[in-house]
mmCIF file of C-alpha atoms in Angstrom:
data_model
loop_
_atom_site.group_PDB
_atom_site.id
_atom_site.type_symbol
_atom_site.label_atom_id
_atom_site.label_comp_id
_atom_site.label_asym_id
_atom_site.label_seq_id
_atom_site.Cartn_x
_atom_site.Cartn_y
_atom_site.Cartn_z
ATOM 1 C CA UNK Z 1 10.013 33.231 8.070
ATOM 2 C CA UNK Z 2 6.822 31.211 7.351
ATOM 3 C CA UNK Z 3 7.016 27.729 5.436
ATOM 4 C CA UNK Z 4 4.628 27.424 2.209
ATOM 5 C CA UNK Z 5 2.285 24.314 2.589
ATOM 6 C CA UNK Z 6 0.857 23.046 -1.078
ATOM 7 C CA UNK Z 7 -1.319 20.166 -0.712
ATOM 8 C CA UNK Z 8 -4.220 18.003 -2.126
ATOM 9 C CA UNK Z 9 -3.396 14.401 -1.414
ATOM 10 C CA UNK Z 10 -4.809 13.011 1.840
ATOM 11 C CA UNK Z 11 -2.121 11.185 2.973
ATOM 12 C CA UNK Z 12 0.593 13.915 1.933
ATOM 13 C CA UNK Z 13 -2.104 16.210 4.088
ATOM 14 C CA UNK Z 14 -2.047 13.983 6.955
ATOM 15 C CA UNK Z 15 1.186 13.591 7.085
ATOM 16 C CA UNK Z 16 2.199 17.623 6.316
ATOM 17 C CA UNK Z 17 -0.240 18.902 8.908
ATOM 18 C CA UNK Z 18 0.701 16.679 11.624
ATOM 19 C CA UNK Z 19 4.647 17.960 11.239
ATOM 20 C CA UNK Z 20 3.511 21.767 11.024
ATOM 21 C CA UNK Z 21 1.591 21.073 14.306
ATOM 22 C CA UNK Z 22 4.863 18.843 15.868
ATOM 23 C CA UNK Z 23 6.791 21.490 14.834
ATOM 24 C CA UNK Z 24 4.649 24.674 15.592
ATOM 25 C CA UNK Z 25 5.727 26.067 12.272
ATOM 26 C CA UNK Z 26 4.011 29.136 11.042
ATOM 27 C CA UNK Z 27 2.603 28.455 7.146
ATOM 28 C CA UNK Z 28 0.519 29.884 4.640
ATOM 29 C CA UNK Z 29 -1.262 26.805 2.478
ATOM 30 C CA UNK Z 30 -2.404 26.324 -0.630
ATOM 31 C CA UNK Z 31 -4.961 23.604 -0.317
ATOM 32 C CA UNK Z 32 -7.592 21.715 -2.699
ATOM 33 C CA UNK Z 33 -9.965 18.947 -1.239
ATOM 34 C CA UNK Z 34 -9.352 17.050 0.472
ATOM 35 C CA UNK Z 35 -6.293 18.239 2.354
ATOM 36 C CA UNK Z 36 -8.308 21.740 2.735
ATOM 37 C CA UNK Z 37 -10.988 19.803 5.328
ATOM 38 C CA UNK Z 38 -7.803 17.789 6.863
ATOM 39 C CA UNK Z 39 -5.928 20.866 7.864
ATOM 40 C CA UNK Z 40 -9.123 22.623 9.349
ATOM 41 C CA UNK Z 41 -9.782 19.757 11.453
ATOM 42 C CA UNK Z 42 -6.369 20.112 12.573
ATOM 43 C CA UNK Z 43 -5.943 24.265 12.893
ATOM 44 C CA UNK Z 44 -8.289 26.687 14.352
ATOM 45 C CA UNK Z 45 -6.846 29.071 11.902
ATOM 46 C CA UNK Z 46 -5.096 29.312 8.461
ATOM 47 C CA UNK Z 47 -3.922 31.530 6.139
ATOM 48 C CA UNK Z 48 -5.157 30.230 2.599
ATOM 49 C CA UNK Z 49 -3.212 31.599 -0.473
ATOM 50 C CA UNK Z 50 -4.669 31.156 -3.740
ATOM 51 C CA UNK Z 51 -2.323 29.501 -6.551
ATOM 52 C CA UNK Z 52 -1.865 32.397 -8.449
ATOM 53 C CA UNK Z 53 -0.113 34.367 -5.696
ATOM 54 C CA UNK Z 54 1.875 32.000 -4.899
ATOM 55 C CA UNK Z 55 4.860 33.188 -7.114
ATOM 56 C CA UNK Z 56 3.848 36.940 -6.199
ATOM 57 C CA UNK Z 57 4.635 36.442 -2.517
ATOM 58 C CA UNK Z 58 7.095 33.977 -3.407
ATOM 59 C CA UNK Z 59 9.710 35.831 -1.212
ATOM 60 C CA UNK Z 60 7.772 35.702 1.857
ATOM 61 C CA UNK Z 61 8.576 32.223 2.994
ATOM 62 C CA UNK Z 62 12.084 30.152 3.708
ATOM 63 C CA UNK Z 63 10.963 26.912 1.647
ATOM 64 C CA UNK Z 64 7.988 25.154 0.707
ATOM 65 C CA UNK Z 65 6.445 22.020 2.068
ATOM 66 C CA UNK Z 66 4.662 20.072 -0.679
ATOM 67 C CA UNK Z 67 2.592 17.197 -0.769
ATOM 68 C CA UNK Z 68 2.611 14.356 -2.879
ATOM 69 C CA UNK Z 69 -0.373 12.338 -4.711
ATOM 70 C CA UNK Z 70 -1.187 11.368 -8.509
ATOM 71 C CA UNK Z 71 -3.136 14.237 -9.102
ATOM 72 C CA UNK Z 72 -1.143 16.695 -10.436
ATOM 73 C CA UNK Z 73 -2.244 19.491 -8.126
ATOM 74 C CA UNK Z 74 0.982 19.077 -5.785
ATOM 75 C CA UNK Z 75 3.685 18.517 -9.169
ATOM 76 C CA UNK Z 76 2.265 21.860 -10.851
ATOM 77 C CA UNK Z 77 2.687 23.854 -8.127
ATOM 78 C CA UNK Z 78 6.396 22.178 -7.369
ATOM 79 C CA UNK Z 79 7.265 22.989 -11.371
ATOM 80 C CA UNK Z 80 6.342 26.594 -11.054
ATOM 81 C CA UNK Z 81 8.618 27.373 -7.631
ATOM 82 C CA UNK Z 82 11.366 24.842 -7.660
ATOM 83 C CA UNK Z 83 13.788 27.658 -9.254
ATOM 84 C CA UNK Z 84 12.542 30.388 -7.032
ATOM 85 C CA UNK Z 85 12.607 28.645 -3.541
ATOM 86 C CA UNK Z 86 14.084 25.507 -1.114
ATOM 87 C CA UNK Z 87 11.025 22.843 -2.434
ATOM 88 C CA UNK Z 88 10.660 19.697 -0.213
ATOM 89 C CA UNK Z 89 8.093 17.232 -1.378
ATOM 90 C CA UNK Z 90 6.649 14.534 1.294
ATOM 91 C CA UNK Z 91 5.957 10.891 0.812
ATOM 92 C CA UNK Z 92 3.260 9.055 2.394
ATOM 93 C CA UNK Z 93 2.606 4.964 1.573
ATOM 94 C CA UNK Z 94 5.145 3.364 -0.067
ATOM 95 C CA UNK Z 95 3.901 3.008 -3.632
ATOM 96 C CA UNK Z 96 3.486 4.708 -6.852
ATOM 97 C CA UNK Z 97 6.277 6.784 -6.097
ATOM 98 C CA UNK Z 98 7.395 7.652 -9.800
ATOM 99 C CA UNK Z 99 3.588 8.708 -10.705
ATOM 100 C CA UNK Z 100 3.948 11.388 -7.578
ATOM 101 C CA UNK Z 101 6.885 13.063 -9.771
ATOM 102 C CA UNK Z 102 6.153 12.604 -13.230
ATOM 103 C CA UNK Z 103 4.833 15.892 -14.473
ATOM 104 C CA UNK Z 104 3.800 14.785 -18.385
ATOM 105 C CA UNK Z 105 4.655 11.578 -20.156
ATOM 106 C CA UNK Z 106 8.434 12.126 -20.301
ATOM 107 C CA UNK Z 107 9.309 14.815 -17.859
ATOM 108 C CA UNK Z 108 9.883 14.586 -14.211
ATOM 109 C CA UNK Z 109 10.053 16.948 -11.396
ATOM 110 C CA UNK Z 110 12.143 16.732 -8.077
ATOM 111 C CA UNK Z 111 12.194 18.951 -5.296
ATOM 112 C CA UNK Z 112 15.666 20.046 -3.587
ATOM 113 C CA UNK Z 113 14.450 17.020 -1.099
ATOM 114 C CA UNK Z 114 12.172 13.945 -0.707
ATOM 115 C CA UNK Z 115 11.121 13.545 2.693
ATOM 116 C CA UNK Z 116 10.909 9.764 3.466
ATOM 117 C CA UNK Z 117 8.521 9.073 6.605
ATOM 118 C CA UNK Z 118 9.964 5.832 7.545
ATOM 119 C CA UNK Z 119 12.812 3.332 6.793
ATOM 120 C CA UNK Z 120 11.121 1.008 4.312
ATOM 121 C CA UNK Z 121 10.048 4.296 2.377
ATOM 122 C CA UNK Z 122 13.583 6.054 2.621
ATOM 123 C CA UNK Z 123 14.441 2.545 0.454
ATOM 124 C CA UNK Z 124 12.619 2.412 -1.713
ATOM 125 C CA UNK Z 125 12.854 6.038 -2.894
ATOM 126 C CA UNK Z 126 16.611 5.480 -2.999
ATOM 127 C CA UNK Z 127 15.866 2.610 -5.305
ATOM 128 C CA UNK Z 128 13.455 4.656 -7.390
ATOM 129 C CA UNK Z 129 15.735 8.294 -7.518
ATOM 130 C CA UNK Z 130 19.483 6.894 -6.974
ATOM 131 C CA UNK Z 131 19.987 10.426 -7.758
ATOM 132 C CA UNK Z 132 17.866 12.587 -5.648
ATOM 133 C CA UNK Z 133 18.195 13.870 -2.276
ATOM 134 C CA UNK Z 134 16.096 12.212 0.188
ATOM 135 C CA UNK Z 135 16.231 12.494 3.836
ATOM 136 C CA UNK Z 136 14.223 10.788 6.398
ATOM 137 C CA UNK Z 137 11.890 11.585 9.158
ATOM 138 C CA UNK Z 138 9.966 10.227 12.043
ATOM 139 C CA UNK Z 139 6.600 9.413 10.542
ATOM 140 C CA UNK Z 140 4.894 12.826 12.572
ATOM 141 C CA UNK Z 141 1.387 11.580 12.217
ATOM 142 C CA UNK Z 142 1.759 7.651 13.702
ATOM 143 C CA UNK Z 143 3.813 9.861 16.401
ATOM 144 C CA UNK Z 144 0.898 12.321 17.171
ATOM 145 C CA UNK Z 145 -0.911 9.624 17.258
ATOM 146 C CA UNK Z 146 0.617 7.085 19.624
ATOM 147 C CA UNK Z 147 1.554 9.732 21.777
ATOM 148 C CA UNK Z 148 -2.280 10.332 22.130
ATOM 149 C CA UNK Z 149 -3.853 6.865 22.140
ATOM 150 C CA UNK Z 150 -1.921 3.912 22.729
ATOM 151 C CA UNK Z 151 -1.734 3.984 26.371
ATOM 152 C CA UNK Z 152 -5.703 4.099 26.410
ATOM 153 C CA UNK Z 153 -7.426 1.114 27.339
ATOM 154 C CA UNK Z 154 -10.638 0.177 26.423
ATOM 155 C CA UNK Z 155 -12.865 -2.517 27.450
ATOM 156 C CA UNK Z 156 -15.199 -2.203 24.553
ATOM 157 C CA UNK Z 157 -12.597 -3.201 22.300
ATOM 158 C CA UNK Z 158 -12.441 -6.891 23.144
ATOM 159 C CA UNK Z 159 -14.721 -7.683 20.047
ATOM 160 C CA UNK Z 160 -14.755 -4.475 17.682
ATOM 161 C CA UNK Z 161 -13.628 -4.582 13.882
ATOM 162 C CA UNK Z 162 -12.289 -1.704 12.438
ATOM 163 C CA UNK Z 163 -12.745 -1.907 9.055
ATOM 164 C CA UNK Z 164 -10.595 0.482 6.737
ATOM 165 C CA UNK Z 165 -12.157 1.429 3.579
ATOM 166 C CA UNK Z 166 -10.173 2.488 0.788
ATOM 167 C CA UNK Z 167 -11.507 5.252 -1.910
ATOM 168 C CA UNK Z 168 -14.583 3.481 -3.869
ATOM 169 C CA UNK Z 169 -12.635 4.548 -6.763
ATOM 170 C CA UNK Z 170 -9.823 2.680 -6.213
ATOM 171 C CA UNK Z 171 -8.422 0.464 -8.939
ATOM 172 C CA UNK Z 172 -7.684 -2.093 -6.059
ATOM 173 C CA UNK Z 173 -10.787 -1.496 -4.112
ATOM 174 C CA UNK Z 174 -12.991 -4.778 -4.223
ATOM 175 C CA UNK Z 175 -16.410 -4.348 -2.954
ATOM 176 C CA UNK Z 176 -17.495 -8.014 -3.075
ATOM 177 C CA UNK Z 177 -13.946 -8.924 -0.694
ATOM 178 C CA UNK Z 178 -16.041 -7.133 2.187
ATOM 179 C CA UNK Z 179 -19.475 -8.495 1.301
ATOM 180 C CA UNK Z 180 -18.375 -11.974 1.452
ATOM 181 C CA UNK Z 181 -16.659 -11.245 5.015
ATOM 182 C CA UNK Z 182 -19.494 -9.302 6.150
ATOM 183 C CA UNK Z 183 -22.199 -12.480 4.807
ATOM 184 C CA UNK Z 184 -19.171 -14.830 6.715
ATOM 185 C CA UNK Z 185 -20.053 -12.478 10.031
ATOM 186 C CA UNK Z 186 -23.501 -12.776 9.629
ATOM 187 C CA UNK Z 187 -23.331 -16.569 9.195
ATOM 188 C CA UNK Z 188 -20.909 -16.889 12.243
ATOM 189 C CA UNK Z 189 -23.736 -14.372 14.440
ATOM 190 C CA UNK Z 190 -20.962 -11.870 15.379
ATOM 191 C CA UNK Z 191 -22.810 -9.988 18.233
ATOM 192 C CA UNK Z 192 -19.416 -7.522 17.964
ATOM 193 C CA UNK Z 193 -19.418 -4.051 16.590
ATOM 194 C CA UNK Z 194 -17.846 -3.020 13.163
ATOM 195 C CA UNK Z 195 -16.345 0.638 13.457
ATOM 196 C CA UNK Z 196 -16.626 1.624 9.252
ATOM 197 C CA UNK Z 197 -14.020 4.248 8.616
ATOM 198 C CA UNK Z 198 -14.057 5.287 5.146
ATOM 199 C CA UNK Z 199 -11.989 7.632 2.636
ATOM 200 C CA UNK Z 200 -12.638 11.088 3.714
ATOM 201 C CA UNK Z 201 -13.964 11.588 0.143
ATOM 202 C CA UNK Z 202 -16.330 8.864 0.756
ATOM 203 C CA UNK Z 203 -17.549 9.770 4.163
ATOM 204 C CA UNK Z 204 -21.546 11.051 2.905
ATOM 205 C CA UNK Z 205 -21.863 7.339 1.164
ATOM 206 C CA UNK Z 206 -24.665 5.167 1.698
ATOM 207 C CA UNK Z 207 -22.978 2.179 3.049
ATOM 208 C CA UNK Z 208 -25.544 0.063 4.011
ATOM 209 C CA UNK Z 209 -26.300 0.161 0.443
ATOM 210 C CA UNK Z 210 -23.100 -0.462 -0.903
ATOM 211 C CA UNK Z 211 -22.595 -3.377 1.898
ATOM 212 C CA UNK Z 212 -25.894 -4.928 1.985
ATOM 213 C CA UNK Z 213 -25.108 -6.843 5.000
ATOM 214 C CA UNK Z 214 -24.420 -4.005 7.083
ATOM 215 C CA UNK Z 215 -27.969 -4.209 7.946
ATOM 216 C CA UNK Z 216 -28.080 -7.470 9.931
ATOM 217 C CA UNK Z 217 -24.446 -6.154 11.804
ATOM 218 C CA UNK Z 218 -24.486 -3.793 14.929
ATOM 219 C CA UNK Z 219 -22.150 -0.838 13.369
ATOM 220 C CA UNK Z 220 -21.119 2.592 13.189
ATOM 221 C CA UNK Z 221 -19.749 4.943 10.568
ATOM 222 C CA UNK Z 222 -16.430 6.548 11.677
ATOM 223 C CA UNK Z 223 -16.276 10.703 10.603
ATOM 224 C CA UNK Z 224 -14.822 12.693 12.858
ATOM 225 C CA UNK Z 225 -12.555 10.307 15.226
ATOM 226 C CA UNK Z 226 -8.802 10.045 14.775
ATOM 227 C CA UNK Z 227 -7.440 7.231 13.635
ATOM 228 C CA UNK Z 228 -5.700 6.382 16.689
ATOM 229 C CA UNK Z 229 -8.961 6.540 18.770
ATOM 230 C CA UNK Z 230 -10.368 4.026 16.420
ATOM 231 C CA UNK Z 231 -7.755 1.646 16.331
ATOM 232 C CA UNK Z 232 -7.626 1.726 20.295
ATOM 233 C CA UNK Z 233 -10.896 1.046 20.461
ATOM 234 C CA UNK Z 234 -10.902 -1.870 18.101
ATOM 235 C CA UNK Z 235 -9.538 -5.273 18.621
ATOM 236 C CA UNK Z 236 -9.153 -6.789 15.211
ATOM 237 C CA UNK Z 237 -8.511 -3.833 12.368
ATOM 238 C CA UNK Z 238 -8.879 -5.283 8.599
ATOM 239 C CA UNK Z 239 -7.746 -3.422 5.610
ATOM 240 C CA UNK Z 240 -6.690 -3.394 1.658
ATOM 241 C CA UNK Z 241 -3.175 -1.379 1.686
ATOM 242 C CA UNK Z 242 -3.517 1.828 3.701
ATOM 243 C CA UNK Z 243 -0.530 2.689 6.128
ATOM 244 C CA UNK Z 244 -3.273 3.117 9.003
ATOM 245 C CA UNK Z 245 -2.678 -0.805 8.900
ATOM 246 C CA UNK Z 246 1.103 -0.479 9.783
ATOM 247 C CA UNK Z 247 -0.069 2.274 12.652
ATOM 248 C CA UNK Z 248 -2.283 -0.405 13.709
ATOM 249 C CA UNK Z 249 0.544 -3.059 14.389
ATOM 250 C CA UNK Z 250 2.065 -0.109 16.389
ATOM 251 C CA UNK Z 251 -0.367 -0.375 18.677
ATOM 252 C CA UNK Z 252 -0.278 -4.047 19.310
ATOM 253 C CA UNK Z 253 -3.208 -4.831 17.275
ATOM 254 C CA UNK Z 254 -4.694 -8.060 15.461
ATOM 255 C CA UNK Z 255 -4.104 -6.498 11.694
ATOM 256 C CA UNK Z 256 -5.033 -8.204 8.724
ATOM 257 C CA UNK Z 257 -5.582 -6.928 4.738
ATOM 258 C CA UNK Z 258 -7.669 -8.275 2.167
ATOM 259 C CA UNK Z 259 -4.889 -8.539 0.004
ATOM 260 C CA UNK Z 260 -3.133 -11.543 -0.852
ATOM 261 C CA UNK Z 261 0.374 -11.134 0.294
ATOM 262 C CA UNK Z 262 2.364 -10.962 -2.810
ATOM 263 C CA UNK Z 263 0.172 -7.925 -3.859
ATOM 264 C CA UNK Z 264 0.389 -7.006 -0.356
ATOM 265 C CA UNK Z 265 3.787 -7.063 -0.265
ATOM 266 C CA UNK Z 266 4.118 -4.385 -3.516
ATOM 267 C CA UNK Z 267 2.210 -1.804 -1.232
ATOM 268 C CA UNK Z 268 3.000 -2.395 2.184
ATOM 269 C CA UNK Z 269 7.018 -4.157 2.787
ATOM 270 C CA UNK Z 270 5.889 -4.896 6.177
ATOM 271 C CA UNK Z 271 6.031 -8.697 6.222
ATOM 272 C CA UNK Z 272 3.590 -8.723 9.596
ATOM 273 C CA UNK Z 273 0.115 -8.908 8.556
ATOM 274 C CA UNK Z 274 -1.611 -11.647 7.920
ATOM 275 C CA UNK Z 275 -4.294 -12.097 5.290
ATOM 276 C CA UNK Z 276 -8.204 -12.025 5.962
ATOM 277 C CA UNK Z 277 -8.161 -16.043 5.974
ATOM 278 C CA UNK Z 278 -5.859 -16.081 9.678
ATOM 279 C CA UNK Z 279 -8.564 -13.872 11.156
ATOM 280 C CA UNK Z 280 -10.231 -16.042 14.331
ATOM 281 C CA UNK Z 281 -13.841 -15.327 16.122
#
């Protein structure tokens, strides 16, 4: 039988369409921007089924693979099949893990299973749902992509930043962090290339207006390329808290956040990157 796919959430998308494709699982999805644009870069072809036939064709499919974000796209869907069908919610990151379940102020829903998508995440949802059922996966995505990538090498990436934008919306986004290190680059005549990869709801910004100092840098805007093509061809890859960093270390990469580590350290439990400060022209 098919799997149901319910997503919104990039991450959860990322990581949901990358084990459908591992897998070669046959799905129908119910998708909302941005995971819709996510899975059509990844399939030539899907099956799209509007929310309010999911429950009418509810006995078409063996279980159904949800995503998980704060929006409460995902945790609507989940409360309106968990009685009718095997529900297994995926984790991406490893933060705000309660908001991802919490369907009102008070009330919380769980799937039959929590998929954990590495060992520091299995943890910490342990520590957060002592009473749920979570199992644990190879992270499918950081396997797609080192499978694809790592083994590349590339000359041009002796003296490339890739520089991982967060959503602009963020509430831990700080625009003036990467002004000041782009002014510091500028000051320091870096005659590198920047590789901008933004938030894939960001992607149609103007960022030479949002980064001034763009202007005065040789750069590119990253739309299309995987991930793992742009960390292979990048040297040094600077971040706030996206996992892409922890892929990054994967494939023997300088890493570094903008983060200090003790807020660092809430988001991302891997003790191995160093902060902006370490980084050396």
């Amino acid at each position: 039988m098919k799997k149901l796919v319910v997503s919104k959430d990039a991450g959860g998308a990322v990581l949901l369409s990358s084990y459908l494709n591992l897998n070669k699982l046959k799905f129908d999805a119910c998708l909302e921007e941005p995971a819709k644009n996510i899975f059509k870069k990844k399939f030539k072809k899907i099956n799209l089924i509007n929310y309010k036939n999911i429950l009418k064709n509810i006995q078409h499919y063996d279980e159904a693979l949800i995503g998980t974000g704060v929006k409460k796209f995902e945790i609507k869907v989940l409360n309106a099949i968990k009685d009718r069908i095997m529900t297994k919610s995926f984790v991406d990151h490893w933060c705000f893990y309660k908001e991802r379940f919490l369907f009102n102020r008070k009330k919380y829903i769980f799937p039959d299973k929590i998929v954990a998508h590495d060992h520091y995440s299995k943890k910490e949802l342990k520590k957060k749902f002592p009473h749920q059922k979570v199992i644990l996966i190879q992270n499918p995505f950081w396997k797609e992509q080192i499978k694809k990538y790592r083994q590349r090498k590339n000359t041009k990436s002796s003296n490339t930043i890739l520089l991982l934008i967060s959503s602009l919306k963020e509430k831990d986004f700080n625009k003036k962090t990467i002004n000041i290190f782009l002014k510091n680059l500028k000051k320091k005549k870096f005659n590198g290339f920047i590789i901008i990869r933004p938030h894939p709801l960001d992607i149609k910004k103007n960022f030479i207006k949002i980064f001034p100092y763009l202007r005065f840098l040789k750069f590119k805007i990253s739309k299309n390329n995987d991930i793992g093509k742009d960390i292979s061809l990048s040297k040094n890859i600077i971040g706030f808290k996206t996992s892409s960093l922890v892929l990054a270390k994967m494939f023997k990469k300088d890493v570094y956040s903008f983060h200090k580590k003790k807020l660092l350290k809430i988001s991302i439990p891997h003790c191995s990157i160093k902060h902006i400060d370490k980084i050396k022209f």
